[in-house]
Amino acid sequence: MDRAPSNAGSSPDSFSPDLEYDLDLDLAVKEIRERRAARVGLQAPEGLKRALPAIARHIEVKTDAEVIISGDPCYGACDIDTALCQEADLVIHLGHADLGSDHKNVIFLEARRRDELRAVTLKAVSLLKEKRVGVATTVQHIGQLGGALEVLKEHGIEGVLGPGKGRVRYPGQVLGCCYSSARQADAEEYLFIGTGRFHPLGISLATGKRVIAADPITGQVAEIDPDPLLRRRFGAIARAAEAKRFAVLISKKPGQRRMGLARRLKAAGEEKGKEMFLVYIDNIEPDRLLNLGAEAAVSTACPRIALDDAAKYGIPILTPPEFEVLVGKRQWEECGFDEIEQTD
Ligand code: SF4
């Protein structure tokens, strides 16, 4: 998500963002006009931010609405700028698919990559062992999944997409915090098509099955090995077990906020003689925890904080299932992956 629009200085009437993504700006303009929104907020992840000034100008010219860009970080559809929602009649959240947000004045304008998936799927075929394979991707690639399924079929493999429901909107879609579609695909092996290792690791831990990751941007394909991550997480639990004072982190972001779970974890820790305190926080970063004096933390926010960012923190940070292992409420073998099923 990192190419700036090449026509940012051209006439707004001829503007179409020259991104590696398709964005339906006509839909945004239509919604603004139909809702008679006089003030419009724009929110996007970092990779799309450089396009926002040009998109704002385009909207102002097309609709006469005043546009305000959110300058805060945006990590996902869970991360609605609620303060901007109060300032604006309508907020356009770019890049992510709706998680089932109940904000009436937010619309989601998904960003779809144009890369076709046939070539990388063809490379992955030689690594697949089963004749029925669960196929998963992120929303950016969902529009091209048909090509991947065709390639599998041409090689005698049935590609199965799990249902899109709950936090995921499309069949085959996964989120860093939700692998329900993969689990429900009922397959013995999975093919993840997309970038990065977090999602295929999540599928591996959520399903316990073999996962092949195919990256359509780099063209690399590889089998995912979850063992190094599992060893690190077991080590984090062992280090946290030595701690007496625990911060229970609760996100202020609407789609990550799990207050009820945080309270249950606090009670479970106290039962075991730990000193537990709740911390309500927007962007969870190492500096924010320094002065609280916690010796360990359990994060009820986005699972990536504990699993992806652990090395940035001077104290062990556990996911809720890992903390339950620590206090003896579940076995390590049943730890699985932290998925957000409901917010409260
Ligand atoms: S909670 Fe994390 S993984 Fe889930 S949508 Fe938000 S940023 Fe993505």
mmCIF file of C-alpha atoms and ligand atoms in Angstrom:
data_model
loop_
_atom_site.group_PDB
_atom_site.id
_atom_site.type_symbol
_atom_site.label_atom_id
_atom_site.label_comp_id
_atom_site.label_asym_id
_atom_site.label_seq_id
_atom_site.Cartn_x
_atom_site.Cartn_y
_atom_site.Cartn_z
ATOM 1 C CA MET A 1 0.000 0.000 0.000
ATOM 2 C CA ASP A 2 2.674 2.534 -0.683
ATOM 3 C CA ARG A 3 2.536 4.217 -4.043
ATOM 4 C CA ALA A 4 1.421 7.833 -4.012
ATOM 5 C CA PRO A 5 -1.086 8.933 -6.633
ATOM 6 C CA SER A 6 0.839 10.104 -9.680
ATOM 7 C CA ASN A 7 -1.867 12.576 -10.616
ATOM 8 C CA ALA A 8 -2.148 14.239 -7.231
ATOM 9 C CA GLY A 9 -1.502 17.633 -8.789
ATOM 10 C CA SER A 10 -3.879 17.292 -11.751
ATOM 11 C CA SER A 11 -7.409 18.570 -12.056
ATOM 12 C CA PRO A 12 -9.656 17.060 -9.384
ATOM 13 C CA ASP A 13 -12.253 16.320 -12.071
ATOM 14 C CA SER A 14 -9.877 13.886 -13.760
ATOM 15 C CA PHE A 15 -8.676 12.378 -10.486
ATOM 16 C CA SER A 16 -8.522 8.648 -10.015
ATOM 17 C CA PRO A 17 -6.011 7.385 -7.448
ATOM 18 C CA ASP A 18 -3.097 5.666 -9.159
ATOM 19 C CA LEU A 19 -2.662 3.103 -6.416
ATOM 20 C CA GLU A 20 -1.973 -0.607 -6.579
ATOM 21 C CA TYR A 21 -5.495 -0.882 -5.189
ATOM 22 C CA ASP A 22 -8.995 -0.335 -6.509
ATOM 23 C CA LEU A 23 -11.017 2.096 -4.402
ATOM 24 C CA ASP A 24 -14.607 2.846 -5.344
ATOM 25 C CA LEU A 25 -14.546 6.622 -4.895
ATOM 26 C CA ASP A 26 -17.763 6.994 -6.915
ATOM 27 C CA LEU A 27 -19.508 5.033 -4.151
ATOM 28 C CA ALA A 28 -18.076 7.406 -1.547
ATOM 29 C CA VAL A 29 -19.298 10.442 -3.485
ATOM 30 C CA LYS A 30 -22.748 8.862 -3.924
ATOM 31 C CA GLU A 31 -23.045 8.127 -0.180
ATOM 32 C CA ILE A 32 -21.965 11.655 0.744
ATOM 33 C CA ARG A 33 -24.567 13.153 -1.599
ATOM 34 C CA GLU A 34 -27.376 10.808 -0.526
ATOM 35 C CA ARG A 35 -26.718 11.430 3.158
ATOM 36 C CA ARG A 36 -26.275 15.168 2.523
ATOM 37 C CA ALA A 37 -23.090 15.028 4.591
ATOM 38 C CA ALA A 38 -21.609 18.513 4.944
ATOM 39 C CA ARG A 39 -18.522 17.357 6.868
ATOM 40 C CA VAL A 40 -16.733 14.148 5.906
ATOM 41 C CA GLY A 41 -13.962 12.326 7.790
ATOM 42 C CA LEU A 42 -11.365 10.171 6.028
ATOM 43 C CA GLN A 43 -9.483 7.398 7.802
ATOM 44 C CA ALA A 44 -6.971 4.972 6.289
ATOM 45 C CA PRO A 45 -4.064 2.686 7.247
ATOM 46 C CA GLU A 46 -0.521 3.994 6.753
ATOM 47 C CA GLY A 47 -0.129 2.394 3.327
ATOM 48 C CA LEU A 48 -2.999 4.432 1.894
ATOM 49 C CA LYS A 49 -2.394 7.680 3.785
ATOM 50 C CA ARG A 50 -0.365 9.385 1.083
ATOM 51 C CA ALA A 51 -3.386 9.202 -1.213
ATOM 52 C CA LEU A 52 -5.661 10.921 1.323
ATOM 53 C CA PRO A 53 -4.955 14.607 0.492
ATOM 54 C CA ALA A 54 -5.771 13.982 -3.162
ATOM 55 C CA ILE A 55 -8.866 11.945 -2.254
ATOM 56 C CA ALA A 56 -9.971 14.723 0.128
ATOM 57 C CA ARG A 57 -9.597 17.308 -2.620
ATOM 58 C CA HIS A 58 -11.534 15.136 -5.057
ATOM 59 C CA ILE A 59 -14.394 14.730 -2.569
ATOM 60 C CA GLU A 60 -14.482 18.441 -1.776
ATOM 61 C CA VAL A 61 -14.731 19.313 -5.459
ATOM 62 C CA LYS A 62 -17.352 16.659 -6.221
ATOM 63 C CA THR A 63 -19.585 17.223 -3.208
ATOM 64 C CA ASP A 64 -18.839 20.611 -1.606
ATOM 65 C CA ALA A 65 -18.399 18.770 1.705
ATOM 66 C CA GLU A 66 -15.592 19.793 4.037
ATOM 67 C CA VAL A 67 -13.150 16.884 4.481
ATOM 68 C CA ILE A 68 -11.114 16.161 7.637
ATOM 69 C CA ILE A 69 -8.379 13.517 7.500
ATOM 70 C CA SER A 70 -7.703 11.388 10.584
ATOM 71 C CA GLY A 71 -4.018 11.798 11.461
ATOM 72 C CA ASP A 72 -3.966 8.968 13.971
ATOM 73 C CA PRO A 73 -2.701 5.457 13.225
ATOM 74 C CA CYS A 74 -5.292 3.056 11.852
ATOM 75 C CA TYR A 75 -4.657 -0.664 12.292
ATOM 76 C CA GLY A 76 -7.840 -2.258 11.018
ATOM 77 C CA ALA A 77 -11.603 -2.053 10.729
ATOM 78 C CA CYS A 78 -11.609 -2.487 14.520
ATOM 79 C CA ASP A 79 -9.966 0.909 14.811
ATOM 80 C CA ILE A 80 -12.654 3.476 14.045
ATOM 81 C CA ASP A 81 -11.701 7.073 14.855
ATOM 82 C CA THR A 82 -14.582 7.676 17.262
ATOM 83 C CA ALA A 83 -13.602 11.313 17.915
ATOM 84 C CA LEU A 84 -13.726 11.996 14.176
ATOM 85 C CA CYS A 85 -17.147 10.304 14.054
ATOM 86 C CA GLN A 86 -18.380 13.005 16.427
ATOM 87 C CA GLU A 87 -16.931 15.826 14.313
ATOM 88 C CA ALA A 88 -18.111 14.548 10.930
ATOM 89 C CA ASP A 89 -21.514 13.696 9.471
ATOM 90 C CA LEU A 90 -19.956 10.732 7.694
ATOM 91 C CA VAL A 91 -16.600 8.951 8.122
ATOM 92 C CA ILE A 92 -15.178 7.021 5.187
ATOM 93 C CA HIS A 93 -12.903 4.259 6.471
ATOM 94 C CA LEU A 94 -10.636 3.148 3.650
ATOM 95 C CA GLY A 95 -8.844 -0.125 3.112
ATOM 96 C CA HIS A 96 -10.638 -2.595 5.380
ATOM 97 C CA ALA A 97 -13.839 -4.624 5.246
ATOM 98 C CA ASP A 98 -16.565 -3.899 7.780
ATOM 99 C CA LEU A 99 -16.337 -6.100 10.903
ATOM 100 C CA GLY A 100 -19.971 -5.492 11.695
ATOM 101 C CA SER A 101 -19.464 -2.012 13.073
ATOM 102 C CA ASP A 102 -22.504 -0.392 14.690
ATOM 103 C CA HIS A 103 -21.349 3.143 13.898
ATOM 104 C CA LYS A 104 -24.190 4.576 11.819
ATOM 105 C CA ASN A 105 -22.081 7.287 10.224
ATOM 106 C CA VAL A 106 -19.185 5.121 9.007
ATOM 107 C CA ILE A 107 -18.872 3.494 5.600
ATOM 108 C CA PHE A 108 -16.083 1.103 4.656
ATOM 109 C CA LEU A 109 -14.402 1.556 1.297
ATOM 110 C CA GLU A 110 -12.393 -1.622 0.775
ATOM 111 C CA ALA A 111 -9.087 -1.514 -1.090
ATOM 112 C CA ARG A 112 -8.600 -4.425 -3.474
ATOM 113 C CA ARG A 113 -5.231 -5.283 -4.943
ATOM 114 C CA ARG A 114 -5.148 -5.950 -8.668
ATOM 115 C CA ASP A 115 -2.425 -8.632 -8.596
ATOM 116 C CA GLU A 116 -3.696 -11.871 -10.079
ATOM 117 C CA LEU A 117 -3.122 -14.957 -7.929
ATOM 118 C CA ARG A 118 -2.732 -17.647 -10.603
ATOM 119 C CA ALA A 119 1.068 -17.593 -10.868
ATOM 120 C CA VAL A 120 1.778 -17.881 -7.148
ATOM 121 C CA THR A 121 -0.921 -20.536 -6.739
ATOM 122 C CA LEU A 122 0.740 -22.563 -9.497
ATOM 123 C CA LYS A 123 4.026 -22.370 -7.568
ATOM 124 C CA ALA A 124 2.282 -23.555 -4.405
ATOM 125 C CA VAL A 125 0.678 -26.600 -6.076
ATOM 126 C CA SER A 126 3.868 -28.672 -5.841
ATOM 127 C CA LEU A 127 3.949 -28.162 -2.029
ATOM 128 C CA LEU A 128 0.354 -29.262 -1.461
ATOM 129 C CA LYS A 129 -0.213 -32.880 -0.397
ATOM 130 C CA GLU A 130 -3.985 -33.118 -0.149
ATOM 131 C CA LYS A 131 -6.701 -33.186 -2.819
ATOM 132 C CA ARG A 132 -8.989 -30.955 -0.755
ATOM 133 C CA VAL A 133 -7.384 -27.757 0.474
ATOM 134 C CA GLY A 134 -8.784 -24.870 2.495
ATOM 135 C CA VAL A 135 -7.965 -21.578 0.783
ATOM 136 C CA ALA A 136 -7.677 -18.336 2.735
ATOM 137 C CA THR A 137 -6.618 -14.764 2.108
ATOM 138 C CA THR A 138 -7.033 -11.214 3.364
ATOM 139 C CA VAL A 139 -9.632 -8.812 2.022
ATOM 140 C CA GLN A 140 -7.120 -7.068 -0.274
ATOM 141 C CA HIS A 141 -6.865 -10.203 -2.446
ATOM 142 C CA ILE A 142 -10.376 -11.571 -2.071
ATOM 143 C CA GLY A 143 -11.490 -10.335 -5.498
ATOM 144 C CA GLN A 144 -8.845 -12.462 -7.246
ATOM 145 C CA LEU A 145 -9.455 -15.742 -5.382
ATOM 146 C CA GLY A 146 -11.391 -17.186 -8.337
ATOM 147 C CA GLY A 147 -8.156 -17.433 -10.363
ATOM 148 C CA ALA A 148 -6.448 -19.338 -7.533
ATOM 149 C CA LEU A 149 -9.323 -21.818 -7.265
ATOM 150 C CA GLU A 150 -9.191 -22.402 -11.046
ATOM 151 C CA VAL A 151 -5.474 -23.251 -10.903
ATOM 152 C CA LEU A 152 -6.066 -25.726 -8.076
ATOM 153 C CA LYS A 153 -8.903 -27.351 -10.037
ATOM 154 C CA GLU A 154 -6.708 -27.658 -13.135
ATOM 155 C CA HIS A 155 -4.353 -29.715 -10.943
ATOM 156 C CA GLY A 156 -7.050 -31.949 -9.490
ATOM 157 C CA ILE A 157 -7.266 -30.095 -6.148
ATOM 158 C CA GLU A 158 -10.553 -28.927 -4.654
ATOM 159 C CA GLY A 159 -10.076 -25.486 -3.097
ATOM 160 C CA VAL A 160 -12.530 -24.893 -0.250
ATOM 161 C CA LEU A 161 -13.501 -21.490 1.137
ATOM 162 C CA GLY A 162 -14.907 -21.341 4.639
ATOM 163 C CA PRO A 163 -17.942 -19.108 5.200
ATOM 164 C CA GLY A 164 -17.735 -15.361 5.682
ATOM 165 C CA LYS A 165 -19.637 -14.558 8.847
ATOM 166 C CA GLY A 166 -19.121 -12.893 12.189
ATOM 167 C CA ARG A 167 -16.081 -10.619 11.942
ATOM 168 C CA VAL A 168 -15.208 -11.793 8.429
ATOM 169 C CA ARG A 169 -17.261 -10.558 5.519
ATOM 170 C CA TYR A 170 -16.254 -12.852 2.650
ATOM 171 C CA PRO A 171 -15.833 -16.622 2.174
ATOM 172 C CA GLY A 172 -12.146 -17.475 2.554
ATOM 173 C CA GLN A 173 -11.283 -14.192 4.289
ATOM 174 C CA VAL A 174 -9.177 -14.266 7.451
ATOM 175 C CA LEU A 175 -8.223 -11.518 9.886
ATOM 176 C CA GLY A 176 -5.304 -11.457 12.298
ATOM 177 C CA CYS A 177 -7.900 -11.855 15.063
ATOM 178 C CA CYS A 178 -10.352 -14.244 13.357
ATOM 179 C CA TYR A 179 -9.780 -17.557 11.557
ATOM 180 C CA SER A 180 -13.364 -18.829 11.702
ATOM 181 C CA SER A 181 -13.583 -19.227 7.916
ATOM 182 C CA ALA A 182 -10.448 -21.420 7.869
ATOM 183 C CA ARG A 183 -11.631 -23.544 10.796
ATOM 184 C CA GLN A 184 -14.999 -24.080 9.129
ATOM 185 C CA ALA A 185 -13.516 -24.979 5.735
ATOM 186 C CA ASP A 186 -13.083 -28.500 7.143
ATOM 187 C CA ALA A 187 -9.845 -29.273 5.299
ATOM 188 C CA GLU A 188 -6.726 -31.271 6.207
ATOM 189 C CA GLU A 189 -4.406 -28.706 4.679
ATOM 190 C CA TYR A 190 -4.524 -24.971 3.928
ATOM 191 C CA LEU A 191 -3.209 -22.584 1.328
ATOM 192 C CA PHE A 192 -2.893 -18.985 2.495
ATOM 193 C CA ILE A 193 -2.413 -16.472 -0.305
ATOM 194 C CA GLY A 194 -1.228 -13.085 0.894
ATOM 195 C CA THR A 195 1.672 -11.239 2.452
ATOM 196 C CA GLY A 196 3.446 -11.756 5.785
ATOM 197 C CA ARG A 197 3.667 -14.718 8.153
ATOM 198 C CA PHE A 198 1.182 -13.666 10.819
ATOM 199 C CA HIS A 199 -1.990 -14.855 9.071
ATOM 200 C CA PRO A 200 -0.655 -18.257 7.937
ATOM 201 C CA LEU A 201 0.739 -18.817 11.443
ATOM 202 C CA GLY A 202 -2.687 -17.929 12.795
ATOM 203 C CA ILE A 203 -4.322 -20.487 10.481
ATOM 204 C CA SER A 204 -1.793 -23.101 11.545
ATOM 205 C CA LEU A 205 -2.432 -22.511 15.269
ATOM 206 C CA ALA A 206 -6.206 -22.072 14.900
ATOM 207 C CA THR A 207 -6.659 -25.280 12.864
ATOM 208 C CA GLY A 208 -3.655 -27.376 13.910
ATOM 209 C CA LYS A 209 -3.234 -28.297 10.224
ATOM 210 C CA ARG A 210 -0.435 -27.988 7.659
ATOM 211 C CA VAL A 211 -0.331 -24.541 5.990
ATOM 212 C CA ILE A 212 1.383 -23.419 2.807
ATOM 213 C CA ALA A 213 1.851 -19.656 2.460
ATOM 214 C CA ALA A 214 2.022 -18.113 -1.014
ATOM 215 C CA ASP A 215 2.963 -14.442 -1.304
ATOM 216 C CA PRO A 216 1.645 -12.894 -4.537
ATOM 217 C CA ILE A 217 3.866 -9.816 -4.166
ATOM 218 C CA THR A 218 7.231 -11.571 -3.728
ATOM 219 C CA GLY A 219 6.202 -14.808 -5.473
ATOM 220 C CA GLN A 220 7.593 -16.853 -2.555
ATOM 221 C CA VAL A 221 5.881 -20.025 -1.348
ATOM 222 C CA ALA A 222 6.774 -21.920 1.838
ATOM 223 C CA GLU A 223 5.417 -24.351 4.399
ATOM 224 C CA ILE A 224 4.686 -22.655 7.715
ATOM 225 C CA ASP A 225 6.458 -23.972 10.800
ATOM 226 C CA PRO A 226 4.638 -22.832 13.971
ATOM 227 C CA ASP A 227 7.186 -24.383 16.388
ATOM 228 C CA PRO A 228 9.513 -21.361 16.821
ATOM 229 C CA LEU A 229 6.522 -19.165 17.728
ATOM 230 C CA LEU A 230 5.157 -21.810 20.096
ATOM 231 C CA ARG A 231 8.540 -22.082 21.832
ATOM 232 C CA ARG A 232 8.699 -18.295 22.265
ATOM 233 C CA ARG A 233 5.161 -18.206 23.658
ATOM 234 C CA PHE A 234 5.847 -21.044 26.088
ATOM 235 C CA GLY A 235 8.915 -19.110 27.253
ATOM 236 C CA ALA A 236 6.804 -15.955 27.729
ATOM 237 C CA ILE A 237 4.333 -17.850 29.916
ATOM 238 C CA ALA A 238 7.200 -19.276 31.999
ATOM 239 C CA ARG A 239 8.693 -15.782 32.507
ATOM 240 C CA ALA A 240 5.277 -14.277 33.326
ATOM 241 C CA ALA A 241 4.685 -16.997 35.926
ATOM 242 C CA GLU A 242 7.452 -15.376 38.013
ATOM 243 C CA ALA A 243 5.647 -12.006 38.005
ATOM 244 C CA LYS A 244 3.516 -10.749 40.902
ATOM 245 C CA ARG A 245 2.026 -7.563 39.370
ATOM 246 C CA PHE A 246 0.049 -7.872 36.116
ATOM 247 C CA ALA A 247 -1.452 -5.161 33.932
ATOM 248 C CA VAL A 248 -4.590 -6.310 32.112
ATOM 249 C CA LEU A 249 -4.655 -4.230 28.935
ATOM 250 C CA ILE A 250 -8.022 -3.208 27.467
ATOM 251 C CA SER A 251 -8.160 -1.421 24.133
ATOM 252 C CA LYS A 252 -10.278 1.700 23.625
ATOM 253 C CA LYS A 253 -10.670 0.772 19.948
ATOM 254 C CA PRO A 254 -14.291 -0.270 19.422
ATOM 255 C CA GLY A 255 -13.521 -3.512 17.575
ATOM 256 C CA GLN A 256 -10.845 -4.653 20.061
ATOM 257 C CA ARG A 257 -12.430 -3.691 23.372
ATOM 258 C CA ARG A 258 -12.990 -6.778 25.556
ATOM 259 C CA MET A 259 -13.792 -5.329 28.962
ATOM 260 C CA GLY A 260 -15.747 -8.382 30.160
ATOM 261 C CA LEU A 261 -12.874 -10.726 29.317
ATOM 262 C CA ALA A 262 -10.412 -8.371 31.045
ATOM 263 C CA ARG A 263 -12.464 -8.450 34.249
ATOM 264 C CA ARG A 264 -12.611 -12.266 34.171
ATOM 265 C CA LEU A 265 -8.840 -12.465 33.706
ATOM 266 C CA LYS A 266 -8.277 -10.040 36.568
ATOM 267 C CA ALA A 267 -10.411 -12.205 38.859
ATOM 268 C CA ALA A 268 -8.636 -15.385 37.708
ATOM 269 C CA GLY A 269 -5.236 -13.845 38.452
ATOM 270 C CA GLU A 270 -6.330 -12.612 41.873
ATOM 271 C CA GLU A 271 -7.572 -16.093 42.747
ATOM 272 C CA LYS A 272 -3.989 -17.240 42.214
ATOM 273 C CA GLY A 273 -2.604 -14.490 44.435
ATOM 274 C CA LYS A 274 -1.434 -12.161 41.675
ATOM 275 C CA GLU A 275 -1.807 -8.385 41.949
ATOM 276 C CA MET A 276 -3.914 -7.460 38.917
ATOM 277 C CA PHE A 277 -4.929 -4.033 37.591
ATOM 278 C CA LEU A 278 -6.963 -2.967 34.555
ATOM 279 C CA VAL A 279 -5.413 -0.494 32.091
ATOM 280 C CA TYR A 280 -7.592 1.220 29.467
ATOM 281 C CA ILE A 281 -5.468 2.361 26.551
ATOM 282 C CA ASP A 282 -5.784 3.447 22.926
ATOM 283 C CA ASN A 283 -2.478 2.694 21.203
ATOM 284 C CA ILE A 284 -0.604 0.048 23.176
ATOM 285 C CA GLU A 285 3.116 0.810 23.008
ATOM 286 C CA PRO A 286 6.048 -0.114 25.279
ATOM 287 C CA ASP A 287 6.482 3.456 26.631
ATOM 288 C CA ARG A 288 2.890 3.552 27.864
ATOM 289 C CA LEU A 289 3.541 0.681 30.261
ATOM 290 C CA LEU A 290 6.872 1.847 31.682
ATOM 291 C CA ASN A 291 5.633 3.861 34.668
ATOM 292 C CA LEU A 292 2.882 1.475 35.706
ATOM 293 C CA GLY A 293 5.332 -0.878 37.351
ATOM 294 C CA ALA A 294 3.811 -4.052 35.920
ATOM 295 C CA GLU A 295 6.095 -7.087 35.835
ATOM 296 C CA ALA A 296 3.981 -8.747 33.143
ATOM 297 C CA ALA A 297 0.840 -7.981 31.141
ATOM 298 C CA VAL A 298 -2.052 -9.775 29.524
ATOM 299 C CA SER A 299 -3.461 -8.031 26.474
ATOM 300 C CA THR A 300 -7.146 -8.341 25.607
ATOM 301 C CA ALA A 301 -6.601 -6.042 22.593
ATOM 302 C CA CYS A 302 -5.489 -7.048 19.088
ATOM 303 C CA PRO A 303 -3.663 -10.419 19.330
ATOM 304 C CA ARG A 304 -0.824 -9.013 17.240
ATOM 305 C CA ILE A 305 0.335 -6.931 20.222
ATOM 306 C CA ALA A 306 1.317 -9.966 22.271
ATOM 307 C CA LEU A 307 2.282 -12.228 19.375
ATOM 308 C CA ASP A 308 3.890 -9.918 16.803
ATOM 309 C CA ASP A 309 5.266 -7.082 18.948
ATOM 310 C CA ALA A 310 6.437 -9.060 22.000
ATOM 311 C CA ALA A 311 10.121 -8.315 21.369
ATOM 312 C CA LYS A 312 9.504 -4.555 21.789
ATOM 313 C CA TYR A 313 8.421 -4.911 25.418
ATOM 314 C CA GLY A 314 10.649 -5.267 28.449
ATOM 315 C CA ILE A 315 8.072 -7.455 30.202
ATOM 316 C CA PRO A 316 6.287 -10.592 28.994
ATOM 317 C CA ILE A 317 2.914 -9.868 27.399
ATOM 318 C CA LEU A 318 0.494 -12.771 27.183
ATOM 319 C CA THR A 319 -2.678 -13.357 25.199
ATOM 320 C CA PRO A 320 -5.809 -14.254 27.219
ATOM 321 C CA PRO A 321 -5.567 -18.018 26.478
ATOM 322 C CA GLU A 322 -1.885 -17.967 27.480
ATOM 323 C CA PHE A 323 -2.768 -16.247 30.761
ATOM 324 C CA GLU A 324 -5.381 -18.953 31.361
ATOM 325 C CA VAL A 325 -2.614 -21.539 30.932
ATOM 326 C CA LEU A 326 -0.547 -19.619 33.504
ATOM 327 C CA VAL A 327 -3.342 -19.645 36.099
ATOM 328 C CA GLY A 328 -4.212 -23.288 35.411
ATOM 329 C CA LYS A 329 -7.559 -22.704 33.710
ATOM 330 C CA ARG A 330 -6.492 -24.471 30.512
ATOM 331 C CA GLN A 331 -3.789 -26.830 29.325
ATOM 332 C CA TRP A 332 -0.935 -25.610 27.113
ATOM 333 C CA GLU A 333 -2.043 -28.119 24.448
ATOM 334 C CA GLU A 334 -5.448 -26.362 24.350
ATOM 335 C CA CYS A 335 -3.987 -22.859 24.256
ATOM 336 C CA GLY A 336 -4.708 -22.273 20.543
ATOM 337 C CA PHE A 337 -4.732 -18.795 19.093
ATOM 338 C CA ASP A 338 -6.332 -15.709 20.596
ATOM 339 C CA GLU A 339 -9.311 -14.822 18.398
ATOM 340 C CA ILE A 340 -11.715 -11.975 19.054
ATOM 341 C CA GLU A 341 -15.200 -13.434 19.038
ATOM 342 C CA GLN A 342 -17.005 -10.600 20.686
ATOM 343 C CA THR A 343 -16.314 -7.135 22.013
ATOM 344 C CA ASP A 344 -18.039 -5.596 24.993
HETATM 345 S S1 SF4 B 1 -7.998 -6.575 16.136
HETATM 346 FE FE1 SF4 B 1 -6.000 -6.614 15.101
HETATM 347 S S2 SF4 B 1 -6.135 -8.280 13.648
HETATM 348 FE FE2 SF4 B 1 -8.230 -7.782 14.264
HETATM 349 S S3 SF4 B 1 -8.973 -6.325 12.719
HETATM 350 FE FE3 SF4 B 1 -8.078 -5.149 14.408
HETATM 351 S S4 SF4 B 1 -5.940 -4.754 13.815
HETATM 352 FE FE4 SF4 B 1 -6.727 -6.449 12.534
#
